[in-house]
Amino acid sequence: MRDATPQTIYLSDYKPFGYDVSSVELTFDLHPTATRVKSRIAFVPKPDTEPTLFLHGENLKLISAHIDGAPVSPTLTAAGLTCDVPAASFIWEAEVEIDPAGNTALEGLYMSNGMYCTQCEAEGFRKITYYPDRPDVMSVFTVRINGPHPVLLSNGNPVSASEGAAEWHDPWPKPAYLFALVAGELVAHPGEFTTKSGRRVDLNLYVRPGDEDKCAFGMQALKDSMKWDEEVYGREYDLDIFNIVAVDDFNMGAMENKGLNVFNSSAVLGSPETSTDGNFERIEAIIAHEYFHNWTGNRITCRDWFQLCLKEGLTVFRDSQFTSDMRSAPVKRIADVIDLRARQFPEDQGPLAHPVRPESFQEINNFYTATVYEKGAEVIGMLRRLVGAEAYSKALDLYFERHDGQACTIEDWLKVFEDATGRDLSQFKRWYSQAGTPTVTVKDAWYAGSYILTFTQNLKPSTPTPDPQPQVIPIATALFSPSGEELVPSQILELTEASQSFTFEGLPERPIPSVLRGFSAPVVLERDLPQEHTTFLLAHDTDPFNRWEAGRSLARASLLAMIREDAEPDTGYLDGLHAVLADDSLDPAYRALMLNLPGQSDLATTLHNEGDTPDPDAIWAATEKMAQAQAAHFGDLLDRLFDQHQVTEPYQPNADQAGRRGLANATLRLLCLRDGPARAQAQYDAADNMTQQLAGLAVLLREGAGEDALKSFAKQWQDDRLVMDKWFALQVMQARPDQVAATAAKLTEHPDFNWKNPNRFRAVLGPLASHHAGFHKADGAGYQLLADWLIKLDPVNPQTTARMCSAFQTWRRYDANRQGQIATQLDRILGTPELSPDTTEMLTRIRGNTS
């Protein structure tokens, strides 16, 4: 067992491993409860290496160990083993026994419904055999698998295969976290891809029997990703085969193991009947993300886990570029910002705040966060804006050329850009080292033809960053005349000082500024902009993001007035939104986003930041009232939009059809608020695809008229595990606040609620935690229910448990009653005997914050 006492690891303590590993040979004799793993590892000492070897290992039964053929007796601990070794190169051999069936944490080698699979990132390989399980130790692997299974897979290229045995060889050096093995009864959906140099690559998507009809979209997404990476980044695939395997029990979305990507089934299986438009876009993006890791993560990996953003931030940025090219760039940008503000901004502003590159951690699994991924991607985007697209491409070519086959750091990454562009990036590096979301305040002044914009940046001191310094903030800005003419085209203003002014000369009249266009930096923008200027930007801004942002600002201002002052919905906002919705020149998907209201948690954050105590019930009531106002105000436009955007041609999961369905479904709830649930029932009854069926069911549930549809849906889809995840989740998501906890509790008693499956657990407890008014109901039932299940799950799957703890991270912004109830639950979980280090670290950070 791992030591339950969390130990802090510091970036400043990094020391290189004392050996190079020139080759690794592994042999697996598979057995559900007693798999034998034989390892043969060639170690080459570096200069001044200590004559004692330490290898990581957890939950391993050591059968034998040899050095250069002679038996040895290493010293074993809960974390690994130590052994005296020769001063020269030597061969380490060991045999261990492990229990895949008993490995419920889903790290290392485990079983999912009879199938063997692995998850080794970040530190799962140490649960397979004794090894220096750190990302800077890279080696060539040869793997032999013995077992009575028709499919036996590992990394690299196949060497040989016979009944009950297979051998694989990966010629590219990799760290152990990229090791993968899959064995079981699987069916291959084959394909092929010809690289730009003319090499043929065999592609396979392996699934369980019965899922063959859900593979076509994933295979096409893989081919599109391979082609895009060649065309945009010049990166060609480097093996003869690329395999993807769909796994039901998986803690994350997918894993980029070299040549053998292991995917959560929900992130790769898709069909029109069982998957929504959103599911298809997610599948496309995750397949791209994991494939792009082949170069940004595999060929060039991170030196240590503090550098996690080096591979994840860059690859998230790359998959966002891909989705923007495949679908709608403005819609993708807005969706990314919505996600960033909903997930990463609260992280930055609360007890879980940490820099994009942390200085310390206790459990690395707890740092697979929105800050590392999404904010890390924003930092890459800022860097590209600052140097320009051409220089960015030049720097990436140099990065691949200089560091191929290496384990690198943020310093290596930034040095490439400095060498390629001549820029000094020492100040920009603060984005990697300072925690928190900067606030940028903008003021303007007009002096007879001279227009001055003054920006002030502020980063609140925090425990991770007690003395923050000014950062480089690219602010994309354009100026418009009151008639809507673009007086100054969009340009990047580089804010590098605590306060800085920019002057525009020779203007015929006082302009209206469009600031932070495209959300050019992950900051909170504060400005005292007259409402008529915001309304102007909603009508005239040529930047799609800022036009959306103007509508969002008007909606937020109106909702805040409704919450604070019991005001009526602002007709100016409703009129402006009506004009945008009626503009058929705009992308339907974009208009659907415009129709969405700010999230209730987002409103709570704004209230808290402005000195108010958010009332979840009042926030819920205001958003419901605003939806009623939209339904009444838009009148016949809703009928036109709904009818006009019905898709009559055969279903395709492309951007055009998805946008049309998205806008029609966005109007569906408003129509039902106005006219009753008949349209939703009709859509549910007639639906021939999951997007329309689920949208109809969601509205029926929200209006309290979905009981019969809910039963018919369950009867229709009871044998499809992924669709039933939707059935579970939707009931909690659409429940009224006073019913949320009870609904979730009832679902946990359902015979199909397999709480050990991460997807099913998240399907019920995830919507509970994200239902703002329901989770934060004053009686505390939501807090207690989540705590009950986190206590139950922790000894089985600490990784999923720890991630779910983030539901409590914003607890100190609420009233004393709610704070007291949450504190009681946090203390109850922390008082659980033998609580995992993962969960202990998360809750200690959340509970201990006093800001």
XYZ file of N, CA, C and O in Angstrom, residues 334-406:
292
model
N -15.694 30.894 -28.159
C -16.645 31.240 -27.101
C -16.836 30.062 -26.151
O -16.845 30.232 -24.928
N -16.975 28.863 -26.701
C -17.159 27.676 -25.862
C -15.956 27.470 -24.951
O -16.107 27.106 -23.774
N -14.744 27.701 -25.477
C -13.544 27.553 -24.657
C -13.537 28.555 -23.509
O -13.136 28.225 -22.387
N -13.957 29.771 -23.779
C -13.950 30.800 -22.730
C -15.028 30.512 -21.682
O -14.805 30.697 -20.481
N -16.186 30.053 -22.129
C -17.230 29.667 -21.171
C -16.691 28.600 -20.228
O -16.870 28.660 -19.009
N -16.011 27.611 -20.790
C -15.449 26.528 -19.979
C -14.356 27.050 -19.050
O -14.283 26.673 -17.874
N -13.489 27.924 -19.568
C -12.413 28.485 -18.758
C -12.979 29.242 -17.561
O -12.520 29.079 -16.422
N -13.984 30.068 -17.806
C -14.555 30.858 -16.718
C -15.320 29.997 -15.719
O -15.348 30.308 -14.525
N -15.918 28.927 -16.206
C -16.701 28.073 -15.317
C -15.825 27.166 -14.469
O -16.156 26.864 -13.319
N -14.676 26.745 -15.009
C -13.854 25.751 -14.315
C -12.533 26.316 -13.808
O -12.135 26.063 -12.673
N -11.842 27.095 -14.650
C -10.503 27.512 -14.267
C -10.499 28.785 -13.419
O -9.717 28.892 -12.467
N -11.358 29.746 -13.728
C -11.370 30.976 -12.941
C -11.673 30.709 -11.465
O -10.985 31.233 -10.591
N -12.693 29.874 -11.147
C -12.910 29.558 -9.730
C -11.704 28.866 -9.095
O -11.398 29.087 -7.916
N -11.025 28.033 -9.858
C -9.822 27.369 -9.352
C -8.755 28.413 -9.029
O -8.107 28.354 -7.967
N -8.577 29.380 -9.921
C -7.589 30.436 -9.743
C -7.900 31.330 -8.549
O -6.998 31.912 -7.950
N -9.183 31.467 -8.238
C -9.597 32.428 -7.220
C -9.864 31.778 -5.860
O -10.324 32.450 -4.936
N -9.591 30.492 -5.720
C -9.939 29.792 -4.489
C -8.776 29.030 -3.894
O -7.605 29.224 -4.268
N -9.069 28.123 -2.988
C -8.025 27.393 -2.265
C -7.241 26.412 -3.116
O -6.189 25.933 -2.690
N -7.741 26.081 -4.303
C -7.030 25.147 -5.175
C -6.147 25.863 -6.189
O -5.624 25.244 -7.119
N -5.971 27.173 -6.019
C -5.160 27.950 -6.960
C -3.721 27.443 -6.983
O -3.140 27.104 -5.947
N -3.158 27.393 -8.165
C -1.747 27.047 -8.329
C -1.274 27.594 -9.665
O -2.083 27.842 -10.565
N 0.014 27.822 -9.832
C 0.510 28.306 -11.119
C 0.325 27.260 -12.220
O 0.135 26.071 -11.944
N 0.406 27.710 -13.458
C 0.341 26.780 -14.584
C 1.443 25.729 -14.448
O 1.230 24.555 -14.750
N 2.602 26.161 -13.984
C 3.638 25.193 -13.577
C 3.765 25.276 -12.058
O 4.344 26.219 -11.533
N 3.224 24.303 -11.335
C 3.275 24.353 -9.872
C 4.719 24.290 -9.365
O 5.620 23.771 -10.029
N 4.917 24.807 -8.161
C 6.220 24.724 -7.506
C 6.313 23.497 -6.603
O 7.409 23.070 -6.242
N 5.147 22.951 -6.224
C 5.145 21.782 -5.349
C 3.831 21.039 -5.515
O 2.842 21.599 -5.990
N 3.833 19.766 -5.134
C 2.598 18.988 -5.077
C 2.800 17.816 -4.129
O 3.926 17.459 -3.788
N 1.669 17.243 -3.727
C 1.713 16.023 -2.920
C 1.294 14.820 -3.748
O 1.954 13.793 -3.734
N 0.173 14.970 -4.478
C -0.287 13.921 -5.388
C -0.413 14.515 -6.785
O -1.237 15.399 -7.009
N 0.382 14.047 -7.719
C 0.361 14.637 -9.051
C -0.994 14.454 -9.721
O -1.415 15.291 -10.527
N -1.724 13.408 -9.380
C -3.049 13.216 -9.976
C -3.972 14.394 -9.698
O -4.923 14.649 -10.454
N -3.723 15.138 -8.619
C -4.560 16.284 -8.286
C -4.218 17.521 -9.097
O -4.880 18.553 -8.951
N -3.183 17.442 -9.940
C -2.801 18.601 -10.730
C -3.114 18.418 -12.219
O -2.586 19.150 -13.054
N -3.977 17.474 -12.518
C -4.550 17.403 -13.870
C -5.767 18.328 -13.865
O -6.911 17.889 -13.818
N -5.492 19.609 -13.877
C -6.489 20.627 -13.566
C -6.773 21.515 -14.761
O -6.042 21.516 -15.758
N -7.819 22.320 -14.624
C -8.131 23.307 -15.653
C -7.017 24.335 -15.779
O -6.805 24.895 -16.855
N -6.291 24.593 -14.698
C -5.181 25.540 -14.778
C -4.071 25.002 -15.668
O -3.534 25.717 -16.519
N -3.720 23.726 -15.498
C -2.672 23.129 -16.323
C -3.129 22.998 -17.770
O -2.391 23.348 -18.701
N -4.344 22.530 -17.986
C -4.829 22.261 -19.339
C -5.326 23.537 -20.023
O -4.749 23.998 -21.016
N -6.424 24.086 -19.513
C -7.077 25.183 -20.223
C -6.310 26.505 -20.104
O -6.120 27.204 -21.097
N -5.874 26.851 -18.892
C -5.067 28.074 -18.793
C -3.723 27.872 -19.488
O -3.195 28.805 -20.108
N -3.174 26.662 -19.389
C -1.943 26.370 -20.115
C -2.093 26.595 -21.607
O -1.192 27.119 -22.274
N -3.254 26.228 -22.159
C -3.517 26.464 -23.582
C -3.653 27.954 -23.872
O -3.207 28.442 -24.923
N -4.283 28.696 -22.955
C -4.412 30.143 -23.142
C -3.034 30.814 -23.185
O -2.817 31.766 -23.938
N -2.096 30.321 -22.380
C -0.748 30.880 -22.389
C -0.095 30.649 -23.752
O 0.569 31.542 -24.296
N -0.288 29.466 -24.325
C 0.239 29.199 -25.667
C -0.403 30.154 -26.677
O 0.275 30.709 -27.554
N -1.723 30.341 -26.555
C -2.414 31.249 -27.470
C -1.895 32.664 -27.369
O -1.737 33.359 -28.394
N -1.629 33.131 -26.147
C -1.061 34.467 -25.993
C 0.309 34.574 -26.641
O 0.637 35.575 -27.287
N 1.115 33.546 -26.456
C 2.452 33.551 -27.050
C 2.360 33.642 -28.570
O 3.106 34.406 -29.210
N 1.432 32.919 -29.167
C 1.252 32.969 -30.616
C 0.784 34.353 -31.056
O 1.232 34.869 -32.089
N -0.112 34.981 -30.287
C -0.560 36.327 -30.648
C 0.583 37.338 -30.574
O 0.682 38.252 -31.394
N 1.442 37.173 -29.588
C 2.537 38.127 -29.402
C 3.589 38.025 -30.508
O 4.102 39.048 -30.974
N 3.918 36.810 -30.914
C 4.987 36.659 -31.915
C 4.448 36.597 -33.332
O 5.210 36.793 -34.293
N 3.155 36.306 -33.498
C 2.574 36.180 -34.825
C 2.568 34.741 -35.304
O 3.392 33.919 -34.865
N 1.639 34.433 -36.217
C 1.462 33.056 -36.675
C 2.705 32.514 -37.367
O 3.089 31.347 -37.175
N 3.364 33.338 -38.178
C 4.534 32.867 -38.921
C 5.691 32.548 -37.983
O 6.345 31.500 -38.100
N 5.946 33.426 -37.016
C 7.032 33.185 -36.070
C 6.705 32.007 -35.159
O 7.604 31.248 -34.774
N 5.442 31.862 -34.812
C 5.033 30.706 -34.008
C 5.354 29.410 -34.741
O 5.914 28.466 -34.166
N 5.013 29.347 -36.016
C 5.294 28.149 -36.803
C 6.794 27.880 -36.887
O 7.243 26.727 -36.759
N 7.575 28.932 -37.066
C 9.034 28.784 -37.127
C 9.576 28.249 -35.804
O 10.440 27.358 -35.775
N 9.053 28.771 -34.694
C 9.519 28.330 -33.383
C 9.141 26.868 -33.123
O 9.928 26.111 -32.544
N 7.942 26.467 -33.557
C 7.539 25.064 -33.355
C 8.424 24.121 -34.160
O 8.794 23.043 -33.678
N 8.781 24.506 -35.390
C 9.698 23.671 -36.168
C 11.034 23.502 -35.434
O 11.596 22.402 -35.395
N 11.515 24.590 -34.847
C 12.770 24.516 -34.107
C 12.616 23.660 -32.861
O 13.529 22.895 -32.493
N 11.466 23.748 -32.207
C 11.190 22.951 -31.006
C 11.269 21.460 -31.329
O 11.935 20.687 -30.623
N 10.605 21.046 -32.423
C 10.632 19.635 -32.803
C 12.033 19.192 -33.226
O 12.461 18.081 -32.922
N 12.743 20.059 -33.916
C 14.079 19.719 -34.387
C 15.067 19.613 -33.223
O 15.870 18.668 -33.140
N 14.981 20.539 -32.300
C 15.965 20.616 -31.220
C 15.714 19.580 -30.127
O 16.671 19.058 -29.534
N 14.463 19.266 -29.852
C 14.152 18.493 -28.643
C 13.508 17.135 -28.911
O 13.059 16.495 -27.968
N 13.473 16.700 -30.156
C 12.917 15.375 -30.451
C 13.639 14.308 -29.632
O 14.873 14.254 -29.588
N 12.846 13.461 -28.945
C 13.420 12.391 -28.152
C 13.882 12.822 -26.774
O 14.548 12.037 -26.080
N 13.505 14.022 -26.342
C 13.966 14.532 -25.060
C 12.808 14.750 -24.088
O 11.650 14.852 -24.486
